CSV table of C-alpha atoms in Angstrom, one decimal:
chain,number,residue,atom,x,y,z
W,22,UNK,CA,-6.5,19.0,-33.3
W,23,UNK,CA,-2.9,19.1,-32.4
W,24,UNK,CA,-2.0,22.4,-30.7
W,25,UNK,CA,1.6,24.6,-32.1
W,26,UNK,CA,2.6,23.6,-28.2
W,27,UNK,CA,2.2,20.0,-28.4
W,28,UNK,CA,3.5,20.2,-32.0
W,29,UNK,CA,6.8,22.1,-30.3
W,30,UNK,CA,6.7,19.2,-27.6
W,31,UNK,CA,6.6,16.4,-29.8
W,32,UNK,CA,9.4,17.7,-31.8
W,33,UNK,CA,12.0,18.5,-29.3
W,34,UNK,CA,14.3,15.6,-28.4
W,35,UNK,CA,15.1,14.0,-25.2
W,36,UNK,CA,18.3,12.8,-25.5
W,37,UNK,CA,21.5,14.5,-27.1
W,38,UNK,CA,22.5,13.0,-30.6
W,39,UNK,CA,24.5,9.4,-29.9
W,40,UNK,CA,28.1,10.3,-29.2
W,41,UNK,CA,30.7,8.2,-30.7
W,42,UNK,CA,33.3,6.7,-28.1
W,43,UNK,CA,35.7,9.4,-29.6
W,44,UNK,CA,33.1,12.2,-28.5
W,45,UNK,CA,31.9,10.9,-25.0
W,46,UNK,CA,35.9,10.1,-23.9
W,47,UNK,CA,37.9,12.2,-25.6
W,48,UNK,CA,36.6,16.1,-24.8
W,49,UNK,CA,34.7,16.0,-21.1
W,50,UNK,CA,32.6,18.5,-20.2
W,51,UNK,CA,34.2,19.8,-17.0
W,52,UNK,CA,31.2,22.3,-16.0
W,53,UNK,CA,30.7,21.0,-12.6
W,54,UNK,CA,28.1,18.8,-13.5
W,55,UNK,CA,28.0,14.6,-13.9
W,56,UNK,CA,27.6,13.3,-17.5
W,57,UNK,CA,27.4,9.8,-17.7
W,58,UNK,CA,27.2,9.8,-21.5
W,59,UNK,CA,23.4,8.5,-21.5
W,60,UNK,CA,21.8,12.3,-22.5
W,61,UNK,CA,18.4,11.6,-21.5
W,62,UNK,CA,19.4,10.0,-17.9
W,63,UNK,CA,21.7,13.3,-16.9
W,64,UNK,CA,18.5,15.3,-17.2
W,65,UNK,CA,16.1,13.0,-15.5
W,66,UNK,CA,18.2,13.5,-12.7
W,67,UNK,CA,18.8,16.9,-13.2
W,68,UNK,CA,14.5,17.5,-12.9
W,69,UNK,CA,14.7,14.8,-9.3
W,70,UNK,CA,17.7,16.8,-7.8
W,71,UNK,CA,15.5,20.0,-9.0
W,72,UNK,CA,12.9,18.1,-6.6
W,73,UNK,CA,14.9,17.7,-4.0
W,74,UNK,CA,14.3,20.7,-2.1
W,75,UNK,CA,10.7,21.0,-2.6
W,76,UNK,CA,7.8,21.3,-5.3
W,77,UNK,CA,8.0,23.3,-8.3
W,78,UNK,CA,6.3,24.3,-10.6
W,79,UNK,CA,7.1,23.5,-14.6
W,80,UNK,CA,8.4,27.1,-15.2
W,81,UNK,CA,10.5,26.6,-12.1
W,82,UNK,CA,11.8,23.6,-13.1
W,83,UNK,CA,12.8,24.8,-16.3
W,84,UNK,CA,14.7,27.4,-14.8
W,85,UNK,CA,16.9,25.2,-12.0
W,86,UNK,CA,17.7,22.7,-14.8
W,87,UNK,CA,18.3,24.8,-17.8
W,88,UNK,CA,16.3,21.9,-20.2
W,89,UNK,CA,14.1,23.0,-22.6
W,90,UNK,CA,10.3,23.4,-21.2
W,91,UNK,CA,8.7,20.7,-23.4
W,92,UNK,CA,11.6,17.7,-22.2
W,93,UNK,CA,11.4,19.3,-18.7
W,94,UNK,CA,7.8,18.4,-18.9
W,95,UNK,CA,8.2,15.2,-20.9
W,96,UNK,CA,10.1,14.1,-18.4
W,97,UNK,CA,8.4,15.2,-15.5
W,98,UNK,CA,5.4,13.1,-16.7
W,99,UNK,CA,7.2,10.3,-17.2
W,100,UNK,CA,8.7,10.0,-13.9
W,101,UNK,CA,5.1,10.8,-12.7
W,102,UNK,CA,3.5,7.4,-14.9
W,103,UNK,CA,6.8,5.8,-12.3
W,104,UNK,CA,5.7,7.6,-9.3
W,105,UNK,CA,9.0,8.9,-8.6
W,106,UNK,CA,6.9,12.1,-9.0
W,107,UNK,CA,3.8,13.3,-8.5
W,108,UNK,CA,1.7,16.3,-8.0
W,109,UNK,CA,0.7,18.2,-5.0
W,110,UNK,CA,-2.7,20.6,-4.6
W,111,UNK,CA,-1.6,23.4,-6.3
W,112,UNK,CA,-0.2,20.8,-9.0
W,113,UNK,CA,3.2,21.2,-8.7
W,114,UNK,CA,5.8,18.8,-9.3
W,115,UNK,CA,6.9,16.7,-5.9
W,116,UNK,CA,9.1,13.4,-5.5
W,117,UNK,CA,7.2,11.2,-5.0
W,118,UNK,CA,6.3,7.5,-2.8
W,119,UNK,CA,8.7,4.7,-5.2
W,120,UNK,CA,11.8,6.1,-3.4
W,121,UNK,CA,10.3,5.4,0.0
W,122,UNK,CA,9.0,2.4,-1.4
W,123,UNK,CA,12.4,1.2,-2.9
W,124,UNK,CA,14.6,1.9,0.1
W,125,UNK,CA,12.0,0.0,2.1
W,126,UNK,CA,12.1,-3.2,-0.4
W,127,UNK,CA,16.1,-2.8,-0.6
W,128,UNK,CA,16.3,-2.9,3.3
W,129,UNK,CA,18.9,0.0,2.8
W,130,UNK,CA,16.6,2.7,5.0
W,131,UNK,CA,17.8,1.9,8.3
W,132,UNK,CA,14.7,4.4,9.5
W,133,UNK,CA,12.3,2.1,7.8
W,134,UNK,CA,13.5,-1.1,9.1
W,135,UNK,CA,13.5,-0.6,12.7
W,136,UNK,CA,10.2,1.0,11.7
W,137,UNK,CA,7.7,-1.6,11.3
W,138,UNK,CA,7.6,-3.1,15.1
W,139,UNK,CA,7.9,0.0,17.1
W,140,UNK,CA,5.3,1.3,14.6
W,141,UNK,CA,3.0,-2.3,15.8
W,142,UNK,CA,3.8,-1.8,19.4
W,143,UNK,CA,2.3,1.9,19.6
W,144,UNK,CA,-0.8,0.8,18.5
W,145,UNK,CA,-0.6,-1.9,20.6
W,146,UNK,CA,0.1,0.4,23.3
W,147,UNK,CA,-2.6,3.4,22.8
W,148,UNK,CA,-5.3,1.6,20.4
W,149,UNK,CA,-4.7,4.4,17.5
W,150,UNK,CA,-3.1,4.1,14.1
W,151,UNK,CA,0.5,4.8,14.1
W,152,UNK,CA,2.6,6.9,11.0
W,153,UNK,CA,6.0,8.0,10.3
W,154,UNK,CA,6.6,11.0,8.4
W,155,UNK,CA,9.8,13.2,6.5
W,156,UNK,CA,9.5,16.7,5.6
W,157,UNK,CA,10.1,17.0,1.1
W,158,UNK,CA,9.7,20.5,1.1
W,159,UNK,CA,6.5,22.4,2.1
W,160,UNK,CA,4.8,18.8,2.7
W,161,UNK,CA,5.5,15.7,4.5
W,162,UNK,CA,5.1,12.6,3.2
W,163,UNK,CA,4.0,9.4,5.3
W,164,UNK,CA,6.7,6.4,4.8
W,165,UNK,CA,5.6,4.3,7.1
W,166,UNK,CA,2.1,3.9,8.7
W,167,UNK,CA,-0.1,1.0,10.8
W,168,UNK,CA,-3.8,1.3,11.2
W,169,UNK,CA,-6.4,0.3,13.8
W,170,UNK,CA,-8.3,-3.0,12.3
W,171,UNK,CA,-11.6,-1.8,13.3
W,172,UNK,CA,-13.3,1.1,14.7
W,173,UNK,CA,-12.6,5.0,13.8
W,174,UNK,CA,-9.3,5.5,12.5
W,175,UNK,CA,-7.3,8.4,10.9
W,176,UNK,CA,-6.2,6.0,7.9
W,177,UNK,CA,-3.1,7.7,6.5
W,178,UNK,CA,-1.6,5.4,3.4
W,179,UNK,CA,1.9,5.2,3.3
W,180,UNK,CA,3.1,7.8,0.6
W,181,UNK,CA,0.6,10.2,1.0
W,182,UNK,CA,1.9,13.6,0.8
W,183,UNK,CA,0.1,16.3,4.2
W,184,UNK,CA,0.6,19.8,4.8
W,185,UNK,CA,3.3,21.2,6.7
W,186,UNK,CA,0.9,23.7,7.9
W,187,UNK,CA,-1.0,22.0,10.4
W,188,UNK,CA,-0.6,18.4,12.4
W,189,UNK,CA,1.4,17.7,15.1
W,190,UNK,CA,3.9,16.1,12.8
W,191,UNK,CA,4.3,19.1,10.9
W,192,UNK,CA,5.3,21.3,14.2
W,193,UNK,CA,7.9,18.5,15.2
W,194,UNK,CA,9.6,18.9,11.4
W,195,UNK,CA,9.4,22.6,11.9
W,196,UNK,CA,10.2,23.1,15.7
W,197,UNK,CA,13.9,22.6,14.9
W,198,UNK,CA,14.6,24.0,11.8
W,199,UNK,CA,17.0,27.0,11.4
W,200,UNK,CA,15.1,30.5,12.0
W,201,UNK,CA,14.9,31.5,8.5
W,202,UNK,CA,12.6,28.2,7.4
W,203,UNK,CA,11.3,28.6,10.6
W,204,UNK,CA,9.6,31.9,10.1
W,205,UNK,CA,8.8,30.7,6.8
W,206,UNK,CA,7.1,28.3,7.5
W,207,UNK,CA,5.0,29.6,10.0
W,208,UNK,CA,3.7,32.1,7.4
W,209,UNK,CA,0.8,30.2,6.7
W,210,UNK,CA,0.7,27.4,9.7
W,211,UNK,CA,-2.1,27.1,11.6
W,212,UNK,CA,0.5,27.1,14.9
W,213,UNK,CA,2.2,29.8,16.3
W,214,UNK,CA,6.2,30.2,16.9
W,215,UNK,CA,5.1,30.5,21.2
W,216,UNK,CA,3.3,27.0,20.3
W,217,UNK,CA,6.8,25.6,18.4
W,218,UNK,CA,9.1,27.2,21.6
W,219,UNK,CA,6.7,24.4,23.4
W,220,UNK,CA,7.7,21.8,21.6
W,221,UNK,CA,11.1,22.1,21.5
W,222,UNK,CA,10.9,22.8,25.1
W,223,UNK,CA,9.3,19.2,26.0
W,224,UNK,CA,10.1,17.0,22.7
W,225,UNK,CA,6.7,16.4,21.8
W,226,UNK,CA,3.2,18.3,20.0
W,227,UNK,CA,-0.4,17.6,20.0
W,228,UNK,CA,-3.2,18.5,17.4
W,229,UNK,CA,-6.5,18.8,18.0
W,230,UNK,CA,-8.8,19.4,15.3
W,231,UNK,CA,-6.1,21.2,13.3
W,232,UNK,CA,-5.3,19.2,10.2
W,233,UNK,CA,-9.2,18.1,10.2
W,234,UNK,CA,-11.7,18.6,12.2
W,235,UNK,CA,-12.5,15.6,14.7
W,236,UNK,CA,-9.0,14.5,14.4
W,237,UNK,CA,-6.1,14.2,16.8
W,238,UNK,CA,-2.7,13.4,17.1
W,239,UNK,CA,0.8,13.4,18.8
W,240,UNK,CA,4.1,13.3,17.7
W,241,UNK,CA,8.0,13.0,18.4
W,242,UNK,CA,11.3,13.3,16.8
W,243,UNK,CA,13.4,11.1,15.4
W,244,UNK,CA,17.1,12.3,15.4
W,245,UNK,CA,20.0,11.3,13.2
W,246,UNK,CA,23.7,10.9,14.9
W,247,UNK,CA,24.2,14.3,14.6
W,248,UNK,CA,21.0,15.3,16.8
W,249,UNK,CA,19.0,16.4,13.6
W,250,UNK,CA,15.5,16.1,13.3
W,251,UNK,CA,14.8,13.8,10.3
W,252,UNK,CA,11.6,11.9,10.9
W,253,UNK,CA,8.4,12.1,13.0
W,254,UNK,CA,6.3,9.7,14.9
W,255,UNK,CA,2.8,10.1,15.5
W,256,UNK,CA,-0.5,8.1,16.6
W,257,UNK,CA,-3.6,10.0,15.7
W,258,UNK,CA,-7.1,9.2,15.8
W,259,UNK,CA,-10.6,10.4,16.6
W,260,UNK,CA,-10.6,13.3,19.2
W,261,UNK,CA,-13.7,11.7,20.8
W,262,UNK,CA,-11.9,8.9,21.6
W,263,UNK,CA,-8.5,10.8,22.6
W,264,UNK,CA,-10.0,13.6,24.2
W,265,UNK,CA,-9.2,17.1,24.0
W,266,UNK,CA,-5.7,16.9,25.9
W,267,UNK,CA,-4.2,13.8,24.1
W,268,UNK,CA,-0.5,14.4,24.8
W,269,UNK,CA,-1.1,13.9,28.7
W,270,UNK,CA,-2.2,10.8,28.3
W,271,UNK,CA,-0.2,9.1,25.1
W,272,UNK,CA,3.0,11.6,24.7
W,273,UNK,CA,5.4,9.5,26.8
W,274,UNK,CA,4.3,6.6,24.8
W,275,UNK,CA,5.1,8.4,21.6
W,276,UNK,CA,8.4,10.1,23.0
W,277,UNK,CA,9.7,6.6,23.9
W,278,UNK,CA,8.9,5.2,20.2
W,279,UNK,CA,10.8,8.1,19.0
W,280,UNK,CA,14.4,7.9,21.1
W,281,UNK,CA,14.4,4.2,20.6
W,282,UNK,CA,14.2,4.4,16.8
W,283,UNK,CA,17.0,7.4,17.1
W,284,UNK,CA,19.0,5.3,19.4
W,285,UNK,CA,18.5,2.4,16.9
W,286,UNK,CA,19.7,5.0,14.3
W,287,UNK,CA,22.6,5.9,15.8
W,288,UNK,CA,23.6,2.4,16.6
W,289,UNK,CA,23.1,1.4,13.5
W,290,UNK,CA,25.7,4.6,11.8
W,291,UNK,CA,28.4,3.7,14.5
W,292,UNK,CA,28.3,0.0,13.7
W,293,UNK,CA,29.2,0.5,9.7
């Protein structure tokens, strides 16, 4: 039985009603806003730049696009069948892994290039799977990741979406933002603001048995040329294996990993 909301859904339209040349050239819309004269491709990206700063829900998204709520969510399905988007654990809408995935295959993510060996030579190093992760809004998303061939292993597949409330990854993406996302997001972390003050103070974090129990890890920055914080490298594993202080042990590892791919990074925007 077809519901009156999936009746309403099937009825609305995408896309506006074909323009004729004389339509689409001759009377632009100057509202501030790009038209590229395809309807239903303006508000695709209308719903991904909605994305851009973090999950929302449908009612949300309805309200920072201004489309209707059945193409909003038409849409938003769609681009999750693509994996552009997907949905966290409180099902909201998230980008999703094909845009890592796309800038990896297009070579154009200079982060993700240099990536891959220093990635290899950490587990090389310390024996422990190795991950890269970016803040998208209250998560983090892994976008790069190698794993231990055998033994215990945190296994953390590339596009997974984690919490930014507890990992060591997560304090290294929120030790440096500006106060007010600062104290934001410490509303419902499982680390304190004395705990961030630490990590700024000696560019690195540990976690033990805070994003799951019987797991550790450690984690730098990655900076841009401008000395922001866009990325985090980690290595994480069993605590029985790492111990209970890990950082001692494997932090200048992991801090070394992190200023080379930021050197590599800031090589790589000087040399354009």
């Amino acid at each position: 039985m077809t519901s009156n909301a999936d009746a309403t859904m099937a009825e609305e339209p995408l896309d506006d009603a074909p323009a004729t040349d004389d339509q689409s050239t001759a009377f632009p819309v100057d509202d501030g806003e790009i038209h590229s004269g395809v309807g239903v491709l303006d508000k695709t990206v209308k719903i991904l730049d909605a994305l851009e700063s973090g999950p929302a829900t449908l009612g949300q998204l309805v309200a920072a696009t201004g489309l209707a709520r059945p193409t909003a969510h038409r849409l938003a399905i769609a681009l999750e069948r693509h994996r552009f988007v997907l949905r966290d654990q409180h099902s909201r809408f998230a980008l999703g892994s094909r845009f890592a995935e796309l800038a990896a295959a297009a070579g154009e993510d200079r982060l993700l290039t240099a990536a891959g060996p220093i990635l290899q030579t950490l587990l090389d190093r310390t024996g422990e799977s190795a991950q890269i992760y970016r803040r998208q809004g209250d998560q983090r998303m892994c976008i790069a990741a190698v794993e231990r061939a055998s033994g215990l292993r945190d296994s953390i597949p590339v596009g997974a979406m984690l919490s930014m409330e507890a990992g060591s990854a997560a304090q290294i993406l929120l030790a440096w933002e500006d106060s007010e996302r600062l104290h934001q997001g410490l509303r419902r972390a499982k680390f304190s603001a004395t705990k961030l003050a630490s990590v700024r103070k000696r560019g690195w974090s540990e976690s033990v048995n805070e994003r799951e129990d019987g797991v550790c890890s450690i984690s730098a920055p990655i900076r841009n040329a401008s000395g922001q914080v866009i990325a985090a490298i980690s290595i994480s594993g069993p605590s029985g294996r790492m111990g209970n202080s890990p950082g001692r042990r494997y932090a200048p590892l992991v801090m070394a990993a992190g200023k080379y791919l930021t050197d590599a990074l800031i090589k790589a925007s000087a040399g354009r």
